[in-house]
């Protein structure tokens, strides 16, 4: 069996009286593409926030590349190879497309700030490399032509792509995508499916994504986890999930007494 | 046709352009040096005061812009950092004999009573002490958000004033310090300002400067991309305090006397006005606004004097010009929220674009 890159064990997230994620256990193995699905408010984004350090789990563990990262700050987790995109796009709005991608490489910078101010040879070499890598990424993601534009001025679909490019710029081993196809038209989301697969192969990544577009999910996923009201109600291959009664019930929103 | 929207500093630069802009910069600096030399030898002492104050305000405005404009942290502690730098420079430059005369109530603590150092060194020491204070203040305060941080830093600034008033044996308390040697010549003021401008330009365009802008744009995203919020905010806060300390040192030498009442919150607002007017996050904006505001405030001084407007006569309302200036600040904040330049910079390339656009416009007009 392939090694587990990301492993969540009995993770619970409680906000006051609300249990947003309840005792979640799941894993993603090397170079897998796994989907986390569920109705609105099921706790998917909260699960991402626990994995990336935005929230500290009330209880349970998160392990990345065999290291316990539970309770670490988001920047420390990013350093260790986890990158993410945001459901409600969070680009560096006033900055150019290129700058968005260059900034995301700052965490790999070795030069100190005095070295950067003095533009020492080592810093200049690092800066050049950051530029080249950013340009490669923008070409790869089809954002080359808009690289000098203010990121907030891009159309929605391109902003989503830029979010992915920015996440890739941190040189992750584990990529978390929160609804990458949200707001995209069928053609765009179709293209996205191929793009995510391509990214996985090209950058040798492991991918966990949240997605509402079922055609995307069923097409792209090796395995699927289904959350409902914070509880894991099913897990399996796309075929298994499609024919799972609990999942159908959760999605159709049928009440017990009605059924 | 609608022009494409370009982000700051995004246009590609060819080698040719680089050489041109370097030459233009050298020419501008030479012209500036010549103008300063002419002023230094010919201008009245009043004019020279204003000329020097402009440069000091450039330093102070850039110091504040680094934290408030580039990093997006609303700090109101600048007067405190300036006070530290001002007292450091004063105490380390006043000759020993004069110190004995100034400190009449409680003598100045040794070894400061005998110690005098070169002006440049004292500016650096003042900056370093201010940066040290920023570290101590930053540890608890930089974890706060928005308004809370503004209030906490404001509180720090007031605490510094109280300490100054009470540390009689170090600061001469409420009597303040006088006989500070007039080291803040045109050359010191403009030399410091130039170094600070260059430093800011290099720092804000470096990877660290970009990280600060990322924090300003979206803290959560920046942190998720691996930018340590605390370390980077602390860096910006300490560097800003260092520059403010140097500016305070210049101001002490410029004034000749200092006291705790010089470093009230009003001092911070004064600099804030420059930063807001020039554009939060614009170096050239701050430089430009420092001149406009400094000269403007001198010019509006007539408002404080006796006036006769129609049937009304006043013997002078002191502080009226500050009222007018505060109103100007309000207008800027309400109608031009991004100041003169926003986060943009005036560069040779941008001037060139503007000029060629104007030329193109003229040509079109002629054709139609
Ligand atoms: N910081 C918070 N404080 C309090 N409650 C929260 C917080 N974050 C999330 N919640 C609650 O937790 C529950 C799960 O929210 P979450 O955003 O994880 O859902 P989701 O599965 O991502 O939904 P969607 O498909 O709409 O994005 C919701 O009821 C939400 O209101
Ligand atoms: Mg969500």
XYZ file of C-alpha atoms and ligand atoms in Angstrom:
659
model
C 0.000 0.000 0.000
C 1.130 3.534 -0.736
C 2.227 5.632 2.223
C -0.219 8.004 3.840
C 0.659 11.664 3.262
C -2.145 13.196 5.313
C -3.817 11.443 8.201
C -6.553 12.779 10.443
C -7.463 10.804 13.532
C -10.574 11.337 15.667
C -10.542 15.071 14.956
C -13.346 17.102 16.491
C -14.018 20.819 16.125
C -16.469 22.422 18.473
C -17.626 26.062 18.327
C -19.435 26.713 21.599
C -22.360 24.340 21.494
C -21.969 23.522 17.808
C -19.941 20.478 16.831
C -18.884 21.403 13.284
C -16.765 18.285 12.772
C -17.308 15.227 14.900
C -14.635 12.588 15.436
C -13.359 12.629 11.852
C -10.869 9.973 10.813
C -9.578 9.947 7.247
C -6.391 9.773 5.227
C -4.993 10.608 1.812
C -2.222 8.471 0.320
C 0.663 9.467 -1.931
C -0.550 10.847 -5.286
C -4.175 10.070 -4.600
C -6.959 12.477 -5.496
C -9.547 12.312 -2.755
C -12.776 14.293 -2.504
C -14.500 15.503 0.644
C -18.174 16.131 -0.083
C -21.340 16.871 1.822
C -24.269 19.291 1.953
C -23.836 22.967 2.888
C -22.649 23.450 6.433
C -21.528 19.833 6.745
C -18.139 20.861 8.127
C -15.913 20.430 5.062
C -14.191 23.807 5.217
C -13.862 23.430 8.971
C -12.043 20.146 8.373
C -9.645 21.957 5.996
C -9.102 24.663 8.591
C -8.134 22.039 11.157
C -5.700 20.432 8.748
C -4.032 23.717 7.801
C -3.795 25.135 11.317
C -6.355 27.923 10.916
C -8.285 26.180 13.716
C -6.766 24.046 16.440
C -8.857 20.881 16.730
C -10.804 20.571 19.982
C -9.522 17.004 20.089
C -7.801 14.566 17.760
C -4.672 14.589 15.615
C -3.472 15.713 12.211
C -0.369 14.057 10.777
C 1.415 15.278 7.639
C 4.255 13.236 6.172
C 4.496 11.278 9.425
C 4.858 14.449 11.505
C 2.236 15.439 14.062
C 1.175 18.937 13.030
C -1.810 19.271 15.377
C -2.001 22.803 16.769
C 0.822 24.199 14.626
C 0.409 27.652 13.094
C -0.672 27.817 9.420
C 2.712 29.163 8.303
C 4.532 26.286 9.988
C 2.236 23.800 8.293
C 2.762 25.514 4.922
C 6.522 25.245 5.498
C 6.056 21.509 5.970
C 4.424 21.100 2.590
C 0.681 21.651 2.883
C -0.894 24.271 0.622
C -4.489 25.273 0.160
C -6.931 27.400 -1.785
C -9.893 29.210 -0.275
C -13.594 28.721 -0.952
C -14.226 32.474 -0.826
C -11.203 33.522 -2.876
C -8.500 35.202 -0.808
C -6.008 36.595 -3.285
C -3.685 39.497 -2.523
C -6.164 41.689 -4.340
C -4.264 44.898 -5.020
C -1.131 43.056 -6.164
C -0.341 41.774 -9.622
C -0.943 38.192 -10.677
C 2.811 37.663 -10.857
C 3.380 39.101 -7.371
C 0.721 36.804 -5.922
C 2.701 33.809 -7.130
C 6.103 35.229 -6.186
C 4.996 36.043 -2.638
C 3.970 32.453 -2.097
C 7.626 31.458 -2.514
C 8.793 33.718 0.311
C 8.580 30.822 2.747
C 11.413 29.047 0.889
C 13.683 32.112 0.925
C 17.032 31.579 2.679
C 18.398 35.139 2.497
C 17.965 37.369 5.543
C 16.321 40.785 5.233
C 19.599 42.726 5.319
C 20.837 40.448 2.553
C 17.674 41.200 0.610
C 17.961 44.967 1.117
C 21.611 44.942 0.061
C 20.715 42.730 -2.900
C 23.578 40.353 -2.113
C 24.434 37.845 -4.858
C 22.711 35.018 -3.021
C 19.507 37.016 -2.710
C 19.620 38.043 -6.354
C 19.976 34.417 -7.370
C 17.023 33.462 -5.172
C 14.941 36.336 -6.520
C 15.688 35.303 -10.097
C 14.696 31.735 -9.315
C 11.441 32.891 -7.704
C 10.635 34.891 -10.834
C 11.402 31.992 -13.147
C 9.350 29.575 -11.100
C 6.429 32.020 -10.970
C 6.587 32.494 -14.734
C 6.648 28.736 -15.327
C 3.640 28.290 -13.066
C 1.684 31.063 -14.752
C 2.378 29.578 -18.173
C 1.344 26.159 -16.930
C -1.900 27.486 -15.480
C -2.736 29.572 -18.544
C -2.343 32.884 -16.714
C 0.717 34.122 -18.571
C -1.102 36.778 -20.591
C -2.601 38.397 -17.512
C 0.517 38.254 -15.319
C 0.841 42.033 -14.972
C -2.792 42.638 -14.167
C -4.161 43.377 -10.718
C -5.390 40.046 -9.400
C -8.766 41.414 -8.287
C -9.498 42.488 -11.877
C -9.409 38.921 -13.230
C -12.590 37.059 -14.104
C -13.789 34.593 -11.501
C -12.517 31.421 -13.144
C -9.047 32.870 -13.536
C -8.981 33.974 -9.901
C -9.675 30.372 -8.912
C -6.824 29.225 -11.123
C -4.542 31.859 -9.630
C -5.389 30.553 -6.180
C -4.166 27.138 -7.324
C -1.034 28.624 -8.910
C -0.276 30.494 -5.702
C -0.711 27.340 -3.627
C 1.584 25.419 -5.988
C 4.225 28.131 -5.648
C 4.770 27.150 -2.017
C 6.110 23.825 -3.370
C 3.720 21.594 -1.461
C 3.516 17.828 -1.209
C -0.136 17.998 -0.155
C -2.639 20.252 -1.920
C -6.043 21.119 -0.471
C -8.585 22.655 -2.858
C -11.750 24.164 -1.386
C -14.409 24.169 -4.127
C -12.061 24.934 -7.038
C -14.889 24.731 -9.582
C -17.308 27.004 -7.704
C -18.668 29.670 -10.022
C -17.135 28.081 -13.116
C -19.166 27.259 -16.210
C -19.355 23.607 -17.413
C -16.567 24.127 -19.949
C -14.279 25.662 -17.355
C -14.966 23.000 -14.755
C -14.393 20.327 -17.382
C -10.997 21.841 -18.130
C -10.290 22.046 -14.404
C -10.690 18.293 -14.022
C -7.895 17.692 -16.501
C -5.810 20.430 -14.935
C -5.996 18.942 -11.435
C -4.958 15.533 -12.749
C -2.134 17.162 -14.674
C -0.974 19.004 -11.575
C -0.989 15.801 -9.570
C 1.236 14.053 -12.114
C 3.466 17.003 -12.996
C 4.230 18.106 -9.434
C 3.927 14.621 -7.889
C 1.306 15.887 -5.501
C -1.356 14.426 -3.317
C -4.717 16.173 -3.598
C -7.700 16.533 -1.292
C -10.574 18.576 -2.665
C -13.950 19.818 -1.557
C -16.384 20.098 -4.443
C -20.095 20.446 -5.073
C -19.999 19.729 -8.825
C -20.761 15.990 -8.750
C -19.592 15.379 -12.313
C -16.175 16.765 -11.355
C -16.059 14.729 -8.158
C -17.074 11.443 -9.754
C -14.712 11.958 -12.674
C -11.602 12.901 -10.766
C -11.651 11.153 -7.396
C -9.909 7.931 -6.470
C -11.867 7.872 -3.224
C -14.559 10.003 -1.607
C -15.430 10.892 1.995
C -18.918 12.173 2.740
C -19.671 14.478 5.669
C -23.120 15.337 6.965
C -23.712 17.539 10.024
C -20.061 17.034 10.988
C -20.261 13.248 10.860
C -18.563 10.989 8.355
C -21.462 9.044 6.843
C -19.742 7.206 4.009
C -16.428 6.552 2.329
C -15.488 4.636 -0.798
C -14.918 4.782 -4.527
C -17.129 7.020 -6.691
C -19.234 3.981 -7.697
C -19.769 2.956 -4.086
C -20.705 6.476 -3.042
C -23.164 6.946 -5.914
C -25.153 3.925 -4.802
C -24.899 4.578 -1.052
C -28.353 5.065 0.530
C -27.100 7.296 3.375
C -25.449 9.640 0.910
C -28.517 9.854 -1.281
C -30.639 10.592 1.761
C -28.242 13.302 3.007
C -28.151 14.975 -0.386
C -31.847 14.776 -1.064
C -32.486 16.103 2.451
C -35.211 13.548 3.180
C -36.298 13.496 6.820
C -36.459 10.203 8.670
C -40.210 10.439 9.280
C -40.951 11.487 5.742
C -39.049 8.568 4.266
C -10.250 52.352 -25.448
C -10.021 51.324 -21.830
C -6.451 51.113 -20.669
C -5.329 47.880 -19.115
C -4.975 48.099 -15.377
C -1.399 47.491 -14.362
C -0.303 46.612 -10.842
C 2.455 48.577 -9.146
C 5.913 47.983 -10.560
C 4.662 45.323 -12.910
C 5.875 46.543 -16.272
C 8.898 44.721 -17.648
C 12.041 46.777 -17.678
C 14.567 46.537 -20.394
C 18.244 47.250 -19.817
C 17.908 50.386 -21.929
C 15.181 51.726 -19.672
C 17.216 50.913 -16.589
C 20.187 52.929 -17.848
C 17.950 55.855 -18.744
C 16.257 55.944 -15.378
C 19.576 55.620 -13.542
C 20.921 58.599 -15.480
C 17.771 60.597 -14.775
C 18.015 59.781 -11.078
C 21.647 60.863 -10.918
C 20.734 64.087 -12.705
C 17.861 64.724 -10.295
C 20.074 64.159 -7.267
C 22.732 66.478 -8.665
C 20.112 69.165 -9.254
C 18.769 68.665 -5.742
C 22.264 68.932 -4.257
C 22.907 72.133 -6.221
C 19.601 73.619 -5.101
C 20.325 72.733 -1.482
C 23.780 74.254 -1.736
C 22.318 77.454 -3.120
C 19.703 77.571 -0.374
C 22.252 76.763 2.311
C 24.427 79.706 1.317
C 21.783 82.257 0.351
C 18.440 81.558 1.969
C 17.214 83.171 5.179
C 17.342 81.099 8.340
C 13.544 80.873 8.372
C 13.458 79.399 4.871
C 16.276 77.041 5.794
C 14.292 75.852 8.802
C 11.372 74.905 6.585
C 13.653 73.292 4.029
C 15.258 71.129 6.704
C 11.947 70.307 8.371
C 10.699 68.951 5.041
C 13.486 66.365 5.009
C 12.914 65.398 8.647
C 9.236 64.889 7.884
C 10.193 62.686 4.930
C 12.048 60.429 7.369
C 9.168 60.433 9.862
C 6.520 59.826 7.211
C 8.395 56.923 5.658
C 8.893 55.401 9.103
C 5.160 55.466 9.682
C 4.309 54.380 6.150
C 6.343 51.204 6.600
C 4.099 49.933 9.374
C 0.776 51.669 8.635
C 0.909 51.744 4.834
C 2.956 48.787 3.676
C 2.101 46.323 6.436
C -1.426 47.573 7.097
C -0.991 47.738 10.866
C -2.612 50.806 12.343
C -0.017 51.840 14.923
C -0.243 55.163 16.742
C 2.928 54.833 18.776
C 5.253 56.879 16.630
C 5.600 59.874 18.956
C 6.903 57.520 21.642
C 9.601 56.118 19.375
C 10.515 59.620 18.242
C 10.837 60.710 21.878
C 13.268 57.889 22.597
C 15.420 58.850 19.633
C 15.224 62.553 20.454
C 16.289 62.114 24.086
C 19.060 59.696 23.107
C 20.513 62.147 20.593
C 20.122 65.099 22.953
C 21.724 63.357 25.928
C 24.604 62.050 23.853
C 25.432 65.291 22.041
C 25.032 68.030 24.681
C 28.536 68.872 25.990
C 29.290 67.780 29.564
C 29.665 71.337 30.878
C 26.216 72.314 29.602
C 24.648 69.156 30.992
C 25.735 70.161 34.488
C 23.902 73.458 33.991
C 20.751 71.899 32.556
C 20.313 69.204 35.190
C 19.862 71.494 38.188
C 17.315 69.598 40.265
C 18.694 66.075 39.915
C 22.105 65.597 38.305
C 22.289 63.448 35.184
C 23.155 59.852 35.949
C 26.722 58.793 35.096
C 28.186 57.888 32.680
C 25.820 59.994 30.570
C 26.877 63.181 32.350
C 30.371 62.977 30.833
C 29.610 61.133 27.603
C 29.321 62.825 24.230
C 29.357 61.054 20.878
C 29.394 62.077 17.206
C 25.955 63.093 15.878
C 25.650 60.254 13.352
C 26.400 57.687 16.030
C 23.779 59.161 18.334
C 21.146 58.989 15.582
C 21.877 55.284 15.176
C 21.822 54.682 18.929
C 18.499 56.529 19.179
C 17.136 54.358 16.373
C 18.366 51.175 18.019
C 16.862 52.115 21.385
C 13.537 52.886 19.714
C 13.679 49.528 17.910
C 14.373 47.833 21.250
C 11.345 49.537 22.752
C 9.318 48.443 19.712
C 10.297 44.864 20.420
C 9.074 45.100 24.015
C 5.838 46.790 22.934
C 5.384 44.501 19.953
C 5.463 41.230 21.874
C 2.107 41.844 23.527
C 0.617 44.363 21.057
C 1.264 42.850 17.626
C -0.997 39.935 18.441
C -3.893 42.375 18.759
C -6.122 43.242 15.857
C -7.123 46.553 14.303
C -8.487 49.078 16.762
C -7.076 47.315 19.796
C -3.575 47.626 18.431
C -4.083 51.312 17.689
C -5.234 51.945 21.253
C -2.453 49.862 22.806
C 0.290 51.640 20.830
C -1.271 54.997 21.664
C -1.104 53.996 25.308
C 2.546 53.062 24.953
C 3.294 56.465 23.468
C 1.675 58.198 26.447
C 3.550 55.955 28.891
C 6.828 57.086 27.334
C 5.829 60.677 28.037
C 5.025 59.879 31.657
C 8.347 58.101 32.044
C 10.163 61.090 30.570
C 8.401 63.428 32.984
C 9.346 61.319 35.979
C 12.827 60.045 35.142
C 14.327 63.295 36.404
C 17.901 62.008 36.601
C 17.828 60.856 32.997
C 15.609 63.296 31.143
C 15.521 66.354 33.402
C 11.765 65.723 33.767
C 9.316 68.459 32.914
C 12.104 71.020 32.429
C 13.172 69.269 29.266
C 16.565 69.561 27.612
C 18.120 72.573 25.944
C 21.429 73.549 24.348
C 21.260 70.576 22.017
C 24.014 71.247 19.443
C 22.508 72.297 16.078
C 23.825 69.323 14.141
C 20.762 68.962 11.924
C 22.233 70.816 8.977
C 20.723 70.742 5.516
C 23.213 68.018 4.648
C 22.445 65.828 7.627
C 18.696 66.168 7.096
C 18.760 65.484 3.369
C 21.492 62.859 3.667
C 19.418 60.921 6.177
C 16.255 61.361 4.139
C 18.005 60.092 1.008
C 19.383 57.024 2.777
C 15.941 56.289 4.224
C 14.254 56.677 0.818
C 16.770 54.292 -0.753
C 16.403 51.843 2.106
C 12.617 51.906 1.825
C 12.726 51.438 -1.942
C 15.035 48.432 -1.634
C 13.238 46.917 1.326
C 9.671 47.241 0.070
C 10.537 45.732 -3.303
C 12.380 42.816 -1.709
C 10.796 39.501 -0.866
C 10.361 40.692 2.716
C 8.568 43.833 1.563
C 6.273 41.721 -0.603
C 5.509 39.545 2.412
C 4.462 42.665 4.334
C 2.167 43.693 1.492
C 0.694 40.205 1.514
C -0.077 40.602 5.221
C -1.722 43.931 4.446
C -3.841 42.401 1.694
C -4.996 39.294 3.567
C -3.516 38.024 6.816
C -5.110 34.604 6.657
C -3.979 33.978 3.098
C -0.473 35.262 3.852
C -0.154 32.983 6.844
C -1.456 30.030 4.852
C 1.223 30.720 2.222
C 3.857 30.345 4.919
C 4.422 33.955 5.984
C 4.951 34.058 9.746
C 2.700 36.928 10.780
C 4.373 37.686 14.081
C 7.944 37.648 12.787
C 7.174 39.835 9.799
C 5.013 42.288 11.709
C 7.735 42.546 14.330
C 10.344 43.206 11.654
C 8.243 45.999 10.157
C 7.412 47.429 13.580
C 11.051 47.512 14.716
C 12.344 48.955 11.458
C 9.635 51.612 11.575
C 10.575 52.458 15.164
C 14.251 52.595 14.205
C 13.521 55.153 11.481
C 11.200 57.110 13.784
C 13.958 57.171 16.425
C 16.403 58.585 13.896
C 13.812 61.151 12.831
C 13.312 62.090 16.476
C 17.070 62.546 16.870
C 17.164 64.854 13.870
C 14.231 66.789 15.256
C 15.983 67.245 18.623
C 19.083 68.662 16.935
C 16.867 70.763 14.682
C 14.919 72.264 17.589
C 17.749 72.774 20.048
C 15.362 72.104 22.924
C 13.052 69.180 23.628
C 10.471 68.379 26.245
C 7.888 65.672 26.850
C 5.072 67.875 25.481
C 6.686 67.758 22.029
C 5.780 64.096 21.789
C 2.074 64.199 22.369
C -0.341 62.257 20.177
C -0.636 65.376 18.039
C 2.892 64.676 16.770
C 1.786 61.233 15.587
C -1.294 62.684 13.879
C 0.853 65.234 12.147
C 2.914 62.516 10.498
C -0.160 60.395 9.883
C -1.634 63.274 7.918
C 1.406 63.271 5.634
C 1.238 59.518 5.150
C -2.482 59.495 4.411
C -2.217 62.444 2.067
C 0.640 60.883 0.091
C -0.949 57.468 -0.017
C -0.565 54.587 2.409
C 2.006 52.311 0.831
C 3.638 54.824 -1.513
C 7.190 56.027 -0.908
C 7.071 58.794 -3.483
C 3.676 59.811 -2.103
C 5.093 60.239 1.395
C 8.063 62.230 0.119
C 5.836 64.509 -1.894
C 3.275 64.985 0.868
C 6.001 65.695 3.445
C 6.959 68.756 1.418
C 3.379 69.834 0.753
C 2.294 69.541 4.371
C 5.434 71.070 5.878
C 5.397 74.060 3.586
C 1.606 74.306 3.811
C 1.687 74.432 7.587
C 4.207 77.258 7.553
C 2.235 79.066 4.941
C -1.002 78.734 6.916
C 0.734 80.205 9.959
C -0.884 83.540 9.062
C -4.145 81.974 10.250
C -2.811 81.941 13.803
C -1.946 85.654 13.713
C -4.234 88.670 13.976
C -6.733 88.908 11.134
C -9.406 91.214 9.895
C -12.061 89.663 7.699
C -14.699 92.246 6.808
C -16.225 93.494 10.067
C -14.578 90.763 12.123
C -11.255 91.183 13.791
C -9.284 88.696 15.895
C -6.005 89.165 17.690
C -5.012 85.705 16.562
C -6.488 82.344 17.393
C -3.585 80.041 18.128
C -4.217 76.611 16.693
C -6.522 77.794 13.915
C -4.146 76.500 11.274
C -4.272 73.088 12.915
C -8.047 73.201 12.705
C -7.809 74.003 9.021
C -5.275 71.242 8.526
C -7.333 68.699 10.408
C -10.274 69.591 8.221
C -8.115 69.061 5.162
C -7.180 65.640 6.501
C -10.850 64.813 6.955
C -11.601 65.859 3.401
C -8.755 63.689 2.119
C -9.937 60.689 4.100
C -13.532 61.118 3.007
C -13.057 61.955 -0.670
C -9.613 60.633 -1.598
C -9.263 57.606 0.573
C -6.130 56.484 -1.207
C -4.349 59.808 -0.939
C -2.438 61.321 -3.811
C -0.873 58.120 -5.057
C -2.556 55.192 -3.312
C -0.015 52.392 -3.327
C 1.447 53.513 -6.644
C 4.899 54.995 -7.094
C 6.074 57.806 -9.320
C 8.936 56.323 -11.319
C 10.677 57.486 -14.434
C 8.818 54.783 -16.322
C 5.443 55.994 -15.055
C 6.296 59.591 -15.933
C 7.330 58.413 -19.385
C 4.052 56.559 -19.859
C 2.110 59.604 -18.728
C 4.010 61.901 -21.080
C 3.602 59.634 -24.085
C -0.077 59.244 -23.299
C -0.435 63.023 -23.251
C 1.470 63.316 -26.521
C -0.766 60.659 -28.083
C -3.816 62.543 -26.900
C -2.568 65.757 -28.489
C -1.895 64.002 -31.767
C -5.397 62.583 -31.799
C -6.832 66.026 -31.105
C -4.851 67.495 -33.990
C -6.043 64.758 -36.330
C -9.725 65.233 -35.592
N -15.418 30.116 13.230
C -16.626 29.558 13.401
N -17.361 29.855 14.492
C -18.582 29.303 14.672
N -19.152 28.438 13.836
C -18.481 28.103 12.721
C -17.178 28.635 12.445
N -16.741 28.125 11.273
C -17.713 27.313 10.842
N -18.760 27.287 11.694
C -19.981 26.492 11.561
O -19.599 25.157 11.347
C -20.503 24.526 10.442
C -19.712 23.939 9.286
O -19.236 24.992 8.473
P -18.289 24.768 7.228
O -17.925 26.078 6.700
O -17.202 23.858 7.618
O -19.270 24.020 6.223
P -18.993 23.523 4.748
O -19.191 22.063 4.745
O -17.699 24.024 4.254
O -20.184 24.218 3.980
P -20.238 24.858 2.513
O -20.515 23.769 1.547
O -21.377 25.809 2.585
O -18.960 25.543 2.287
C -21.491 25.577 10.002
O -22.669 25.415 10.782
C -20.806 26.874 10.345
O -21.743 27.874 10.646
Mg -17.075 25.323 2.831
